[in-house]
Structure formats: C-alpha cells, structure tokens
PDB file of C-alpha atoms in Angstrom:
ATOM      1  CA  MET N   1     247.081 153.521 123.515  1.00  0.00           C
ATOM      2  CA  THR N   2     246.046 157.164 123.552  1.00  0.00           C
ATOM      3  CA  HIS N   3     242.954 158.562 121.936  1.00  0.00           C
ATOM      4  CA  GLY N   4     244.474 161.829 120.774  1.00  0.00           C
ATOM      5  CA  SER N   5     243.759 163.987 123.807  1.00  0.00           C
ATOM      6  CA  ASP N   6     245.179 163.698 127.293  1.00  0.00           C
ATOM      7  CA  SER N   7     242.710 166.268 128.637  1.00  0.00           C
ATOM      8  CA  MET N   8     239.927 163.682 128.709  1.00  0.00           C
ATOM      9  CA  ASP N   9     242.107 161.134 130.497  1.00  0.00           C
ATOM     10  CA  SER N  10     243.454 163.378 133.251  1.00  0.00           C
ATOM     11  CA  PRO N  11     241.323 166.458 133.901  1.00  0.00           C
ATOM     12  CA  VAL N  12     242.904 169.330 135.798  1.00  0.00           C
ATOM     13  CA  TYR N  13     240.431 172.005 136.809  1.00  0.00           C
ATOM     14  CA  GLY N  14     242.606 174.349 138.827  1.00  0.00           C
ATOM     15  CA  THR N  15     244.530 174.698 142.045  1.00  0.00           C
ATOM     16  CA  PHE N  16     244.746 176.851 145.121  1.00  0.00           C
ATOM     17  CA  GLY N  17     248.360 177.633 144.336  1.00  0.00           C
ATOM     18  CA  ASN N  18     249.598 174.386 145.851  1.00  0.00           C
ATOM     19  CA  GLY N  19     250.338 172.852 142.461  1.00  0.00           C
ATOM     20  CA  SER N  20     248.489 169.643 143.221  1.00  0.00           C
ATOM     21  CA  GLY N  21     246.175 169.837 140.183  1.00  0.00           C
ATOM     22  CA  ARG N  22     243.074 169.235 142.285  1.00  0.00           C
ATOM     23  CA  SER N  23     239.669 170.744 141.627  1.00  0.00           C
ATOM     24  CA  PRO N  24     239.148 174.391 142.676  1.00  0.00           C
ATOM     25  CA  GLU N  25     236.655 173.474 145.402  1.00  0.00           C
ATOM     26  CA  PRO N  26     237.967 173.732 148.966  1.00  0.00           C
ATOM     27  CA  GLU N  27     237.990 170.802 151.370  1.00  0.00           C
ATOM     28  CA  PRO N  28     234.501 169.941 152.725  1.00  0.00           C
ATOM     29  CA  GLN N  29     235.541 170.605 156.334  1.00  0.00           C
ATOM     30  CA  TYR N  30     236.778 174.070 155.391  1.00  0.00           C
ATOM     31  CA  SER N  31     233.572 174.793 153.456  1.00  0.00           C
ATOM     32  CA  LEU N  32     231.378 173.780 156.395  1.00  0.00           C
ATOM     33  CA  LYS N  33     233.459 175.832 158.807  1.00  0.00           C
ATOM     34  CA  MET N  34     233.182 178.918 156.588  1.00  0.00           C
ATOM     35  CA  PHE N  35     229.436 178.371 156.157  1.00  0.00           C
ATOM     36  CA  GLY N  36     229.040 178.215 159.934  1.00  0.00           C
ATOM     37  CA  GLU N  37     230.967 181.455 160.348  1.00  0.00           C
ATOM     38  CA  VAL N  38     228.787 183.191 157.756  1.00  0.00           C
ATOM     39  CA  VAL N  39     225.599 181.985 159.472  1.00  0.00           C
ATOM     40  CA  LYS N  40     226.912 183.217 162.847  1.00  0.00           C
ATOM     41  CA  THR N  41     227.676 186.623 161.364  1.00  0.00           C
ATOM     42  CA  PHE N  42     224.200 186.958 159.846  1.00  0.00           C
ATOM     43  CA  ARG N  43     222.577 185.916 163.125  1.00  0.00           C
ATOM     44  CA  LYS N  44     224.656 188.453 165.016  1.00  0.00           C
ATOM     45  CA  ARG N  45     223.762 191.248 162.595  1.00  0.00           C
ATOM     46  CA  ALA N  46     220.070 190.354 162.818  1.00  0.00           C
ATOM     47  CA  ARG N  47     220.359 190.117 166.621  1.00  0.00           C
ATOM     48  CA  LEU N  48     218.957 186.596 166.665  1.00  0.00           C
ATOM     49  CA  THR N  49     219.829 183.820 169.068  1.00  0.00           C
ATOM     50  CA  GLN N  50     220.778 180.379 167.808  1.00  0.00           C
ATOM     51  CA  GLU N  51     217.325 179.037 168.690  1.00  0.00           C
ATOM     52  CA  GLN N  52     215.520 181.640 166.595  1.00  0.00           C
TER      53      GLN N  52
END
C-alpha cells in the first residue's frame, strides 16, 4: 500500500555521477584524508611543525 508519494519512502539526495542514488556526502575515509591534507597545507603555509 502506497501513501501517495514515493519520495518519502525512498529518498534520493544526489550522486557523484556514479548513478547509485546515494547521498552527496563523500565516504568518511575520503573526507578524513582530505581534511588531513588541508591541515598539512595550512601548517606548511604557516611554517608550523606538527607539534605546534
């Protein structure tokens, strides 16, 4: 039995072009890797060591 709208039953928020219908957020591992790269770049630009 449907309730008039399939959008509530099976939400599709977007894709990365892979057609899987998954949410637009990247995989957690990829996000953490990118975050680490951004932090490294900022540290390098500020001429800080990892301990600082």
